[in-house]
Tab-separated table of C-alpha atoms and ligand atoms in Angstrom:
chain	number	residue	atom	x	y	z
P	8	UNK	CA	128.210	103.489	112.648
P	9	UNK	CA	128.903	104.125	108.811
P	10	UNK	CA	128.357	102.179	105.815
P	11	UNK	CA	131.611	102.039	104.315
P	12	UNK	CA	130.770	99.950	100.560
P	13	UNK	CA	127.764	98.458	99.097
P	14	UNK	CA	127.979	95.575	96.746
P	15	UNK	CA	126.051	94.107	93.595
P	16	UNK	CA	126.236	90.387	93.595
P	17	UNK	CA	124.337	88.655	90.645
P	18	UNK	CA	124.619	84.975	90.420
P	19	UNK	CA	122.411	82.204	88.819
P	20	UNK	CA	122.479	78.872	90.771
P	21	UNK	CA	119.323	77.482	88.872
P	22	UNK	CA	117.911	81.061	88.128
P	23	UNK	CA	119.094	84.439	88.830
P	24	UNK	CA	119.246	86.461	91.795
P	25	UNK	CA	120.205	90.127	92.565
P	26	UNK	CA	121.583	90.587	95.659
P	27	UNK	CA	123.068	94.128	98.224
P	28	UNK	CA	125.385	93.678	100.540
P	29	UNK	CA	126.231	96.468	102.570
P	30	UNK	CA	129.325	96.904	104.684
P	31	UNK	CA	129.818	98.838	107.571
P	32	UNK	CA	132.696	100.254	108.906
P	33	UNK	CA	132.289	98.264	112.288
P	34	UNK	CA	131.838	94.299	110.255
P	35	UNK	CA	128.746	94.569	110.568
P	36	UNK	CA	126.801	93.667	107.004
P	37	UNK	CA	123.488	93.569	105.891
P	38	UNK	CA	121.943	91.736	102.770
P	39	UNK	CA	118.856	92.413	100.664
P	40	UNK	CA	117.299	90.657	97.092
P	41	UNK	CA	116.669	93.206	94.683
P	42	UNK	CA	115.545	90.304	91.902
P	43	UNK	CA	113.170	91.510	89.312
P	44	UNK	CA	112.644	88.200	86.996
P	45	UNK	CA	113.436	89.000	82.997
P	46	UNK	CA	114.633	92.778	83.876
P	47	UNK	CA	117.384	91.816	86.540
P	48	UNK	CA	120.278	94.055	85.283
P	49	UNK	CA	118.330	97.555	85.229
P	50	UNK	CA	118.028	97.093	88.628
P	51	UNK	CA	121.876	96.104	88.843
P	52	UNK	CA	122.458	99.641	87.217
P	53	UNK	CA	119.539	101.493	89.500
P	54	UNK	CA	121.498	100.494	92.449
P	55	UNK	CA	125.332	100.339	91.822
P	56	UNK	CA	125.084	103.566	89.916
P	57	UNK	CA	122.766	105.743	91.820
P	58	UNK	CA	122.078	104.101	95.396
P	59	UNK	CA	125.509	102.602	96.650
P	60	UNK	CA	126.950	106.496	95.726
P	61	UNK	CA	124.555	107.792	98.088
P	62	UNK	CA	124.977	105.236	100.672
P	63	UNK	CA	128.434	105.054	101.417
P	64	UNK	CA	129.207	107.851	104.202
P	65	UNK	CA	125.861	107.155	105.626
P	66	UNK	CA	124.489	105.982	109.239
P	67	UNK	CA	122.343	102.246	108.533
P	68	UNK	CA	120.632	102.375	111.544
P	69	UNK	CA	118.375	105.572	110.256
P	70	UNK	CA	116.374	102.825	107.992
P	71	UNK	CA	113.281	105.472	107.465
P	72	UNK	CA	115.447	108.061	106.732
P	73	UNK	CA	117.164	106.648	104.226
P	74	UNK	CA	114.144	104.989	102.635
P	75	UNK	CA	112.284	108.542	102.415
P	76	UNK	CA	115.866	109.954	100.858
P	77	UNK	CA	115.712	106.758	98.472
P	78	UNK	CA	111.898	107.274	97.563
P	79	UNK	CA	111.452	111.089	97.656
P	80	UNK	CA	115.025	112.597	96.260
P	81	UNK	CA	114.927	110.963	93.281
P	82	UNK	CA	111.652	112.824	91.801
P	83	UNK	CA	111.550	109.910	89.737
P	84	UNK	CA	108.804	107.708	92.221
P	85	UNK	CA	107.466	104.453	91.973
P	86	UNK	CA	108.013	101.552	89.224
P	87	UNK	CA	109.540	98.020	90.121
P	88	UNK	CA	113.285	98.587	89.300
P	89	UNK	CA	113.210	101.717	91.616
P	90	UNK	CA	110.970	99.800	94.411
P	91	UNK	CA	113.307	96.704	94.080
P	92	UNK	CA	116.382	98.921	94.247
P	93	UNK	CA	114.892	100.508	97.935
P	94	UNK	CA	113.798	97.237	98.813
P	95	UNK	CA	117.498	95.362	98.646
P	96	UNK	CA	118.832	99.260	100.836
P	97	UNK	CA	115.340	98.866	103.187
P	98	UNK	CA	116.556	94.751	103.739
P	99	UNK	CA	119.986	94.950	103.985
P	100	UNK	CA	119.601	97.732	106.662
P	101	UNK	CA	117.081	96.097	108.968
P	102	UNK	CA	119.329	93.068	108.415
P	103	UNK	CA	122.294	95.680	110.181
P	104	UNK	CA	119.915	96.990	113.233
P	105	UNK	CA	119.028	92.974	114.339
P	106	UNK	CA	122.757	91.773	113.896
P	107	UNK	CA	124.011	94.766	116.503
P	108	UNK	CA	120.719	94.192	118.162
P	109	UNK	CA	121.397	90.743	118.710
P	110	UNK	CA	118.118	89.573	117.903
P	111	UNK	CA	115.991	87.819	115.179
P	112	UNK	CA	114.511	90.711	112.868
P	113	UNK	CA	110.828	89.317	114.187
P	114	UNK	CA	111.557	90.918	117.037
P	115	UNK	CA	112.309	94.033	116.294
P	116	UNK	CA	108.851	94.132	114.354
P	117	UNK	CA	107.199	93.424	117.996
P	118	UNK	CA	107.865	89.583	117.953
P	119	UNK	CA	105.913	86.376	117.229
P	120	UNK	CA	102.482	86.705	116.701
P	121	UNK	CA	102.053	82.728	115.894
P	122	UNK	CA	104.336	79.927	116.371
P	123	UNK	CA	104.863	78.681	112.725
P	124	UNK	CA	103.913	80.347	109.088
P	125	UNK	CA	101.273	79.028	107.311
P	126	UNK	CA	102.344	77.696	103.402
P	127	UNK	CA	100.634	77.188	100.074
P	128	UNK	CA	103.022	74.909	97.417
P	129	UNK	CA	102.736	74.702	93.656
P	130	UNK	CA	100.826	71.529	91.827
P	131	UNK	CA	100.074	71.735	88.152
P	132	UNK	CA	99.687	69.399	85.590
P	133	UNK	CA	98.871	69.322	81.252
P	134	UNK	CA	95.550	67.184	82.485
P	135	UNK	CA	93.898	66.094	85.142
P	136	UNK	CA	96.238	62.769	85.684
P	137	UNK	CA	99.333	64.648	86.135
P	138	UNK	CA	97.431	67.273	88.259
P	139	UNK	CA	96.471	64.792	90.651
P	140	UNK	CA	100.443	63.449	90.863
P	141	UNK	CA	101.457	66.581	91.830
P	142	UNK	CA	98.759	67.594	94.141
P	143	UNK	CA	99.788	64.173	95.701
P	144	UNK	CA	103.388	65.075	95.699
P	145	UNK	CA	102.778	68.410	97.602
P	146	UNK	CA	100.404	66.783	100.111
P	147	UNK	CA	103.451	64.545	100.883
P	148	UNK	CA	105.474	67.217	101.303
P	149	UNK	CA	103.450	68.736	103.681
P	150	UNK	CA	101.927	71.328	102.188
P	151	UNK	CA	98.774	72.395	104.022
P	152	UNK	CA	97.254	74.436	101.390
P	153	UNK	CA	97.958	73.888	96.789
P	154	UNK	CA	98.044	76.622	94.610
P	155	UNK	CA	95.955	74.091	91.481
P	156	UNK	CA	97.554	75.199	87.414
P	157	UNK	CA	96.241	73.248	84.709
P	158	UNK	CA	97.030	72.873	81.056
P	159	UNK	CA	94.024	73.826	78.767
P	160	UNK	CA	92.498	71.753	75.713
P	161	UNK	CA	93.514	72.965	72.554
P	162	UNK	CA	97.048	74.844	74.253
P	163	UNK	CA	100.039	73.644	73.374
P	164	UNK	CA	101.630	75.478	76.689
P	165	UNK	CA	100.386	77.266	79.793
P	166	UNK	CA	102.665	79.157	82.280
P	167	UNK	CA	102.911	77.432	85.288
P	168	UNK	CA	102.046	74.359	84.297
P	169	UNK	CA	104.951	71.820	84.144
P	170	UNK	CA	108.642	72.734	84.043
P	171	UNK	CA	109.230	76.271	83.841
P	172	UNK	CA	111.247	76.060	80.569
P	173	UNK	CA	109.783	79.788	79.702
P	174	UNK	CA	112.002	80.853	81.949
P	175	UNK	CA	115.418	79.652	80.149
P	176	UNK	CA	116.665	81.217	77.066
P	177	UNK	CA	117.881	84.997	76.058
P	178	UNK	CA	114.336	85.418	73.981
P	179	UNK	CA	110.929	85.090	75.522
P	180	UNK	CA	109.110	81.902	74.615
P	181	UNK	CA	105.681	82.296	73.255
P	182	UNK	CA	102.326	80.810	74.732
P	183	UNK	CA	99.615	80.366	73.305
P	184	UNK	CA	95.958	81.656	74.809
P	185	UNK	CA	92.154	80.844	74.179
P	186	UNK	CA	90.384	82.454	77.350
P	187	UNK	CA	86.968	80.843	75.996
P	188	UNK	CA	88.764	77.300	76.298
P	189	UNK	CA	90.473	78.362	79.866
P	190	UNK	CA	86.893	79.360	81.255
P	191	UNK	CA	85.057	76.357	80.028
P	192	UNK	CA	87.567	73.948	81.512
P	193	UNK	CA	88.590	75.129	84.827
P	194	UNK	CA	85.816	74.627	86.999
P	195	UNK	CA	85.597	70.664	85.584
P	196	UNK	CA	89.526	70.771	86.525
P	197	UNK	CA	87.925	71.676	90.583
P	198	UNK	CA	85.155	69.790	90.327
P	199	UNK	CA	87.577	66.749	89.485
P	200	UNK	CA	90.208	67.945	92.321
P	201	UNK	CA	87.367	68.056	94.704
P	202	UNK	CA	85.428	64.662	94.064
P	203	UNK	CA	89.227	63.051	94.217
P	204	UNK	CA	90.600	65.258	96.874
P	205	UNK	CA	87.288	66.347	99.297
P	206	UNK	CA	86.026	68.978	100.497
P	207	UNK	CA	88.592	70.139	103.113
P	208	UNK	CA	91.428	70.314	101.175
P	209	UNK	CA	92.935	74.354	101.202
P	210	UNK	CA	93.043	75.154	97.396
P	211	UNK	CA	94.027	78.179	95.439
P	212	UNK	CA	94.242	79.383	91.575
P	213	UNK	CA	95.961	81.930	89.678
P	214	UNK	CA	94.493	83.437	86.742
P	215	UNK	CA	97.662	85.606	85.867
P	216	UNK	CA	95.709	88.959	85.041
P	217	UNK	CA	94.406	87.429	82.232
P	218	UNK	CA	90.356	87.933	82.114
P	219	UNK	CA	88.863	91.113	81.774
P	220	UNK	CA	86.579	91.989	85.106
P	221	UNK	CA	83.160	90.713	83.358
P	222	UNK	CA	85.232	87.014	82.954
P	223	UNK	CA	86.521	87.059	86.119
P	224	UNK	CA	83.269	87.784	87.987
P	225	UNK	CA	81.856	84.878	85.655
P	226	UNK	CA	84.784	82.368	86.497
P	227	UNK	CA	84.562	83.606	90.476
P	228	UNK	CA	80.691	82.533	90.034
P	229	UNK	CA	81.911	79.193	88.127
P	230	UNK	CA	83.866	78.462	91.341
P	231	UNK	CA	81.860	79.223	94.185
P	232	UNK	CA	80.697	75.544	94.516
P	233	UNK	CA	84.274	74.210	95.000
P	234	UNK	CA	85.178	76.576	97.809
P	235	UNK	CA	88.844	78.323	96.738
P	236	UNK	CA	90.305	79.594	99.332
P	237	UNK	CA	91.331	82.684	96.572
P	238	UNK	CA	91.424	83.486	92.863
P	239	UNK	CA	94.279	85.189	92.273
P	240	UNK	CA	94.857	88.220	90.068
P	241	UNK	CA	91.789	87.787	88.440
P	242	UNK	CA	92.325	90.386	85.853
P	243	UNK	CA	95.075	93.429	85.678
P	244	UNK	CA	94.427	95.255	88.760
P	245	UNK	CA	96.124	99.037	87.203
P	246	UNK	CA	91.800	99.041	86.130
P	247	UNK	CA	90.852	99.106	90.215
P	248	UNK	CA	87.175	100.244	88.996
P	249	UNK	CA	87.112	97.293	87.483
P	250	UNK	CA	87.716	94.889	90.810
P	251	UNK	CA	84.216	96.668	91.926
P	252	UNK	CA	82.485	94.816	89.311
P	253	UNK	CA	84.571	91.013	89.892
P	254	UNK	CA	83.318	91.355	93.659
P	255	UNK	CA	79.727	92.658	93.196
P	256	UNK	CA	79.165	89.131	91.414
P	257	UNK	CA	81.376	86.549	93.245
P	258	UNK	CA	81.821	85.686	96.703
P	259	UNK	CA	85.091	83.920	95.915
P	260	UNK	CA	88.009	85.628	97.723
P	261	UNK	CA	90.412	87.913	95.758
P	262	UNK	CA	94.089	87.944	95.938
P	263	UNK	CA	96.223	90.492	93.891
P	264	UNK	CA	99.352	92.791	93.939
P	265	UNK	CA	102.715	90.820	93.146
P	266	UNK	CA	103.081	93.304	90.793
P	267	UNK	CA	102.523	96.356	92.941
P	268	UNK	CA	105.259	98.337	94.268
P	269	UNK	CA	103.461	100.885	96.599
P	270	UNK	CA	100.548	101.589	99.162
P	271	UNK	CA	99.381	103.525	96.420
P	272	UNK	CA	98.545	100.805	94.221
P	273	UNK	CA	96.214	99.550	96.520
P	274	UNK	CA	93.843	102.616	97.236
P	275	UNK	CA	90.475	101.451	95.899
P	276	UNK	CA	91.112	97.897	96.076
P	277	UNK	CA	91.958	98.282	99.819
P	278	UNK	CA	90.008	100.754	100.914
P	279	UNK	CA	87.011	100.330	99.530
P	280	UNK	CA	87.513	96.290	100.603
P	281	UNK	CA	87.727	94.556	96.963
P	282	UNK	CA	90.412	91.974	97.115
P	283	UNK	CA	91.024	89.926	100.717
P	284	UNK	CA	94.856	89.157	100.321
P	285	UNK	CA	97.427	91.955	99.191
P	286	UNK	CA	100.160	89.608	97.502
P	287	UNK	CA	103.073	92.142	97.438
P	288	UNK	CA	106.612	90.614	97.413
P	289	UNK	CA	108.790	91.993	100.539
P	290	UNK	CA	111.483	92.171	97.288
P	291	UNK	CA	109.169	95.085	95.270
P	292	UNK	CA	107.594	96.621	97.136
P	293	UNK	CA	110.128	98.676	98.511
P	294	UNK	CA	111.022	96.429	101.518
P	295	UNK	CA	109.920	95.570	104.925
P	296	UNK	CA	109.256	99.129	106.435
P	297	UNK	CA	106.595	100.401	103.146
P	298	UNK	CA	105.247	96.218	103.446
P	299	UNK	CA	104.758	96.629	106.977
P	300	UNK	CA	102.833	99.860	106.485
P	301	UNK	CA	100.686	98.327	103.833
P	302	UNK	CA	99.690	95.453	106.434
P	303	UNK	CA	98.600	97.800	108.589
P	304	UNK	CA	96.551	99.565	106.018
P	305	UNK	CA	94.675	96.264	105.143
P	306	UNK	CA	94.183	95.224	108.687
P	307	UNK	CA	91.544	98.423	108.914
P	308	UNK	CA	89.524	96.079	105.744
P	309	UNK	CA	90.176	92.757	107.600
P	310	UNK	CA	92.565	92.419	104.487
P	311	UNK	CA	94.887	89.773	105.099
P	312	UNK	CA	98.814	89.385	103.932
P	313	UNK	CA	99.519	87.063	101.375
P	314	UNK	CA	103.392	87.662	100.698
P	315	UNK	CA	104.362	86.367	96.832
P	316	UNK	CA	106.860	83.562	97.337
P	317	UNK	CA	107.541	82.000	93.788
P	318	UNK	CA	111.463	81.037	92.904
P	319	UNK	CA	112.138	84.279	91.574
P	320	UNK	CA	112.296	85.293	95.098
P	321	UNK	CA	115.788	84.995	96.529
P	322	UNK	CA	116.135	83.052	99.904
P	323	UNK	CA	117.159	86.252	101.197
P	324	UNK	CA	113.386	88.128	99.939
P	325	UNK	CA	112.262	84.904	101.425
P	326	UNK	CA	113.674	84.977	104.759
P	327	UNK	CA	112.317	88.497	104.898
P	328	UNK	CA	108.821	87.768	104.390
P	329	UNK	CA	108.872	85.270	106.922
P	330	UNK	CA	110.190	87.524	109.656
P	331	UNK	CA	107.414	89.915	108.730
P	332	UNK	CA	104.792	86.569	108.363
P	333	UNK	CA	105.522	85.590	112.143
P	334	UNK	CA	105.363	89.370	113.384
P	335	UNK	CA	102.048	90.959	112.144
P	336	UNK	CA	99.040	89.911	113.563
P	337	UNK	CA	96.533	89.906	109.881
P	338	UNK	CA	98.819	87.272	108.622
P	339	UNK	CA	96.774	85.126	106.089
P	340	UNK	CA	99.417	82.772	104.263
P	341	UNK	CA	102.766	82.451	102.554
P	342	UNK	CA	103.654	81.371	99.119
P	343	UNK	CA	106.695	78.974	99.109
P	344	UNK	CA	107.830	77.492	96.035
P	345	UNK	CA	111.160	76.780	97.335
P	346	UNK	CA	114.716	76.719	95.755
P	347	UNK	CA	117.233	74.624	94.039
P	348	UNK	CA	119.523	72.670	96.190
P	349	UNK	CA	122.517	74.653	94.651
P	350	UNK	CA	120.125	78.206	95.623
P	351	UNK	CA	120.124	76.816	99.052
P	352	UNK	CA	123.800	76.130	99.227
P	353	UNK	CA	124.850	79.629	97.758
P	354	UNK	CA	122.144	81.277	100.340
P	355	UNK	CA	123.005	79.249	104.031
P	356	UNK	CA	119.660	80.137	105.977
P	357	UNK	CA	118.558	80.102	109.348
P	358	UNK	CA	115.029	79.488	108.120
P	359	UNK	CA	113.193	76.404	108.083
P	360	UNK	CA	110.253	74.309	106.260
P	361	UNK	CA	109.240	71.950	108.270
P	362	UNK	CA	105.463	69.449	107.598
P	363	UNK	CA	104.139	72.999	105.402
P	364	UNK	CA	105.578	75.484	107.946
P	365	UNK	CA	108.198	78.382	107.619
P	366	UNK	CA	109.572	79.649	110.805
P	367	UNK	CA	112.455	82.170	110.255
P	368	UNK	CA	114.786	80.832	112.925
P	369	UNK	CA	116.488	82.886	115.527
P	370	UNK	CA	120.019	83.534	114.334
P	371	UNK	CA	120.852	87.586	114.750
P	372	UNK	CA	119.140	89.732	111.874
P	373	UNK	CA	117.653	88.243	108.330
P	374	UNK	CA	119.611	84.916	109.573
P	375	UNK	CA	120.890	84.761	106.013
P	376	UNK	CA	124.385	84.791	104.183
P	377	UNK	CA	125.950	84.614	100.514
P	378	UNK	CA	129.162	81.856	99.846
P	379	UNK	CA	129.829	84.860	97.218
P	380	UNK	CA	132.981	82.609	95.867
P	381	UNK	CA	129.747	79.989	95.197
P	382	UNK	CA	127.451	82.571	93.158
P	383	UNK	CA	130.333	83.580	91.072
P	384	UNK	CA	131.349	80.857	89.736
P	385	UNK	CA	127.071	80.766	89.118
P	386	UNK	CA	127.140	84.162	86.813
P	387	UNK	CA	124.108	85.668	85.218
P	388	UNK	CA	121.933	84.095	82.434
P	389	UNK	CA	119.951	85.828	80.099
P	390	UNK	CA	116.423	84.685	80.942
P	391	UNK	CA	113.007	86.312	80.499
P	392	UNK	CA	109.294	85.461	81.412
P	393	UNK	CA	106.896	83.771	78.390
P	394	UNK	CA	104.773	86.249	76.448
P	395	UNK	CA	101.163	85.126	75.541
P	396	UNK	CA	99.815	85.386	72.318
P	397	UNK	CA	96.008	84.614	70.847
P	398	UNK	CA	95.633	81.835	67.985
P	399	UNK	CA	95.638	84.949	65.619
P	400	UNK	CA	99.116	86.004	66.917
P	401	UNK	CA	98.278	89.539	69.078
P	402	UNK	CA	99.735	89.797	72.391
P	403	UNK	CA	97.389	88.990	75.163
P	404	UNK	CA	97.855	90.380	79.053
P	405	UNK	CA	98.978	87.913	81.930
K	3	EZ4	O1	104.539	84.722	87.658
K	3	EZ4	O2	107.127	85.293	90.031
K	3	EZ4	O3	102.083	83.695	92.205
K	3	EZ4	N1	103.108	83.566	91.623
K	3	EZ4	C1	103.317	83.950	90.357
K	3	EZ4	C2	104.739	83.847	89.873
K	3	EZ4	C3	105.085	84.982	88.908
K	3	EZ4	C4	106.576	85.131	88.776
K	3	EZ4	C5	106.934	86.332	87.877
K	3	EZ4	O4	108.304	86.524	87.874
K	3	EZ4	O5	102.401	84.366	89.699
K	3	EZ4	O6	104.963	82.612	89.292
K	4	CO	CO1	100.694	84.954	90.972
């Protein structure tokens, strides 16, 4: 078996999406999400112009080999538009092997270990009124487990919080940030979520990298009482010394890594158990074969898989992650924002959501197509993510 041509298909039904498709020369094809949110078309250019050269010609059952070839004979290693380029190749191929298998791609990574996936959803609100709408709104959707944003007095705008307007528009918008104001009013935001809500209700928060380690061990403390089931990415993880100091003073649990890209990334915080969720994205991470390793890694630390799930994470990322959700055995949860109606007609899926719970179906392979006549007449949009700026105007992290 050969692959014959490898295409580049970008298309924005609601936001935009990068997707491979790989041909073979027996039908067969394969599809992988190589989405990078605000930096999309440098990963259009990684792959069409370097990768599908050194594709075509190639066997796409030797998936290892031709990740190794990817990673190693570029010299260049590591970065997301490189580890999102692999990943889409890594996808698209594994996608191949289950089609001429004739089997689900779960199986191929030794089957179900569970008989549904686990979900968190999205609830956010500019105060505590809205908040409590939303939370209400997931609960009816079934989510077993709410990922909690709130607005913060004296911000005009906080990302996540609301519609995700940041997203739209060829400049980023600006936010603004008071991390004095953010830490002061959180734990009254859980404290009110809890008294409304109880005690049993799964609830998570995600601080967006945006407190240096000595804040986030004090907001960890803050939130002890109202039993999180994780704060996530505390504060920018590339300072791993500095997650030794978060979990020395909290007993919180610690989720981080949606914007790793390798097992490498992970070194202290896994091995010397600092975080209890690794949140890489199937999408940059390289794919399901480097994901799968990293799993394995963090099982040795009773480290659990948290896969990143927001929008910006085709269907096709998505159905990936839940093939490798229902295989490994340290599964913890998934994150599933969910998609447009028009992103679910332009991606048909064999995947389902059903009272909180993914299950990735068992059509052959990913169980995943593109209507590409659909997602062109959808073409690219200049978008990028918010930046963050302090009342005095400098650039703050997130
Ligand atoms: O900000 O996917 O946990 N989810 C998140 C996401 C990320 C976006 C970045 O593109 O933090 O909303
Ligand atoms: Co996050």
């Amino acid at each position: 078996m050969k692959i014959v041509d490898a295409r580049v298909v970008v298309t924005s039904p609601g936001r935009n999406f990068v997707t491979l498709k790989v041909e073979t020369d027996e039908g067969v094809t394969g599809l992988g999400d190589a989405t990078l949110n605000g930096r999309e078309l440098a990963v259009v250019g990684y792959l069409r112009d370097h990768v599908v050269p050194l594709l075509v010609g190639t066997d796409p059952h030797r998936i290892e080999d031709t990740w190794q070839s990817l990673y190693r004979g570029a010299y260049w290693r590591r970065g997301p538009v490189t580890m999102a380029a692999i990943a889409a190749v890594d996808v698209a191929l594994w996608d191949i092997k289950a089609k001429v298998a004739g089997l689900p791609l779960y199986q191929l990574l030794g089957g179900a270990s569970r008989e549904r996936v686990r979900t968190y959803g999205h609830a956010s609100g500019r105060d505590i009124p809205e908040l409590f709408d939303s939370i209400r709104a997931r609960l009816a959707e079934g989510y077993p487990a709410i990922r909690v944003q709130t607005g913060v007095p004296g911000l005009k705008r906080v990302y996540g919080v609301g519609h995700d307007a940041a997203a739209d528009g060829a400049r980023p918008v600006v936010e603004d940030w008071d991390t004095g104001a953010y830490l002061r009013s959180l734990p009254r935001v859980f404290d009110a979520v809890r008294q409304e809500f109880g005690p049993e209700l799964v609830l998570l928060h995600d601080a967006h990298h945006r407190l240096t380690p000595i804040q986030a061990a004090r907001l960890g403390k803050d939130l002890e009482p109202y039993d999180l089931f994780w704060l996530e990415d505390c504060t920018p993880a590339e300072n791993q010394d500095g997650l030794r100091l978060v979990r020395r003073h909290t007993t919180t649990p610690l989720a981080i890594g949606e914007v790793f890209n390798t097992v490498f990334d992970y070194q202290t915080l896994v091995g010397e158990q600092l975080i209890d969720y690794v949140r890489s994205a199937v999408t940059h991470f390289g794919g399901v074969s480097p994901l799968r390793k990293l799993f394995d890694f963090a099982a040795q630390h009773q480290i659990k898989s948290a896969i990143h799930g927001p929008e910006d994470i085709s269907p096709v990322g998505m159905a990936a992650a839940i093939h490798l959700d229902l295989a490994i055995h340290n599964f913890g949860i998934q994150e599933y924002a969910g998609h447009t109606a028009l992103t679910h007609e332009v991606f048909p899926h064999a995947y389902t959501f059903t009272d909180g719970y993914l299950h990735p179906g068992e059509a052959p392979g990913l169980g995943i197509e593109l209507d590409e006549e659909l997602a062109s007449a959808h073409p690219y949009e200049p978008a990028y993510l918010p930046v963050n700026r302090l009342q005095d105007g400098t650039i703050h992290d997130w």
